[in-house]
Amino acid sequence: MTGIEQPVRVRFAPSPTGRMHLASGRMALYNYLLARKTGGQFILRIEDTDQKRYVPTAEQELIDGMHWLGLQWDEGPDVGGPYGPYRQSERKAIYQEYARQLIESGHAYYCFCSPQRLEKLRQEQQQRKENPHYDGLCRTLDVQEAAERVARGEKHVIRFKTPKEGTTTVMDEIRGEITVENRLLDDYIIVKSDGLALYHLAAMVDDHLMKITHVLRGSEWLPTFPLHGLIIRAFGWEMPRFYHLSVFLKPSGKGKMSKRDAADAMKDGFSIYIKDLAELGYLPEAVVNWIALMGWSYDDQTEFFTMDDLIQKFSVDRFNPSPAAINFTKLDHFNGLHIRRLEREDLARRVKPFLVRAGYFVDDSLLLRIIPLIQERLSTLDEVVQFAGFFFEEEIHPLREDLIAKGLTAEQSADVAERCYQVLKGLPRLTVEEAEPPMRALVESLGLTAGQVFGILRVAVTGQKVSPPLFESMEIIGHDKVLKRIEKAIAILRGEETLKN
RNA sequence: GCCCCCAUCGUCUAGCGGCCCAGGACGUGGCCCUCUCAAGGCCAAAACGAGGAUUCGAAUUCCUCUGGGGGCACCA
């Protein structure tokens, strides 16, 4: 196989029937990358031929999700383009015209069987342990007669007249040739009784009319791929290149993701839905990096990719055909990597909404000073609240038990805090350079470890046992506030706190 | 049940007949660094599903089995 150099025309063709999840995101991403890599066009097409399953909010979530991921399309329902409309529900007449062509050329036929008859037929076949399939009752109807019944307004669908003998071979660029016996293919309905085309017809017609050169779609289309080949050949059109991407499995690798698994993931702070990922504190850069590597690889070493890297290095002949289990902890890893390479101002901007959401009033210049202390500690953006919330708090409430240093009593810990207080109070300013040396000297003279002394101070000043570096934090909190907090800690340690309240 | 597809560490993957007693990454364990937590550095455990066949030689080719996934709608 060779890489693609010619500009491609590719499409992401979601159906607005639910939420945008990782698989749709990856599909959109790969199409986008291929288009950008080759200087071609990326088309968004809405496949909304099923009015019963239509979810009004789905399309907006899809568009928001793609914007968030950083994927812009060149043609689509909102931006237009030379091959519109890009919404299948608006292309009804086009499909009917092409269906008529198939009937005229003998590749399709009108079928007047009722849904009830089909249901009964299916049940009988299942009882006899046969494959459910259309029995071909209307296949042999006189063409003239059928046309008259249609003209009279009789309810009907249009079926593709699949050959009964021989085999059909189609080419999947990832797996190679796929061959099936035609007798195992059904006479699929291609136009419903409401006059709207089904995927099998609509997608093939649109891909042709929109001059799609490469079709990237889910592997759930593999079984009907030969049918699609047959339809394309019936029209005498050239086949685009087809790539069937593997599905995503649940994190355990055992079985595909279900609604239940999605709910479980949410409990652990993960989600398979793009929109949720943003709210959970993931960077679009990290999500892109992560999903790009599920089913595709660049080489045996490189794992960190920006969007620009991917556009440059993406190659359609490095897809992996096997299903991939979703690994959320790896997303955390990528998120950390991408957070660490952000500019300070950029990180501040992205982290701010999470602080605001937690109820803090956020001063931008203060936040900017805090960023260097937390940047390498963040795995997700929402962690900013636990790592830096105390900076924005007027009062903190350390636990007495946390204030007691290992190996010391409460009273001893209070004494240590007292000594710290005196040293810090005597300093003209509370910078790292001026505060740390005398504090280390104090540790020395106390005959304690740095961990013990700084531990007490840490809890006193931040209210937490885990925090960003102590002296850097104190410098930002400020002299007065630090001293006040230590006073309060001493009171708590000596049991005077309740009296104060 | 029938059809199609897939099969390397727990997970994502590299490997396209000798470079492989299998490389990278996440995660896990240990060590270093260290005021906590991270980050970073070093080290370790961890895989070619099974059986045949082809070949001087197979993770790599072929067959069978097993396992997993997908499909069998007037859904996409």
XYZ file of C-alpha atoms in Angstrom, chain A residues 16 46 51 56 105 118 179 220 244 302 311 331 381 418 434 438 450 496 501:
19
model
C -28.060 12.904 14.697
C -25.848 14.917 8.250
C -37.059 10.772 11.382
C -32.977 17.557 18.071
C -31.980 -0.703 -15.399
C -42.517 -9.290 6.564
C -15.841 -11.850 -0.640
C -20.213 -2.326 11.402
C -13.422 0.197 7.822
C 6.348 8.361 18.933
C -1.642 16.418 9.982
C -5.949 9.850 28.527
C -7.979 20.929 34.685
C 4.914 29.082 67.367
C 14.428 35.161 52.299
C 16.077 30.839 58.223
C 12.158 19.253 57.444
C -8.607 27.149 71.840
C -15.923 30.806 67.621
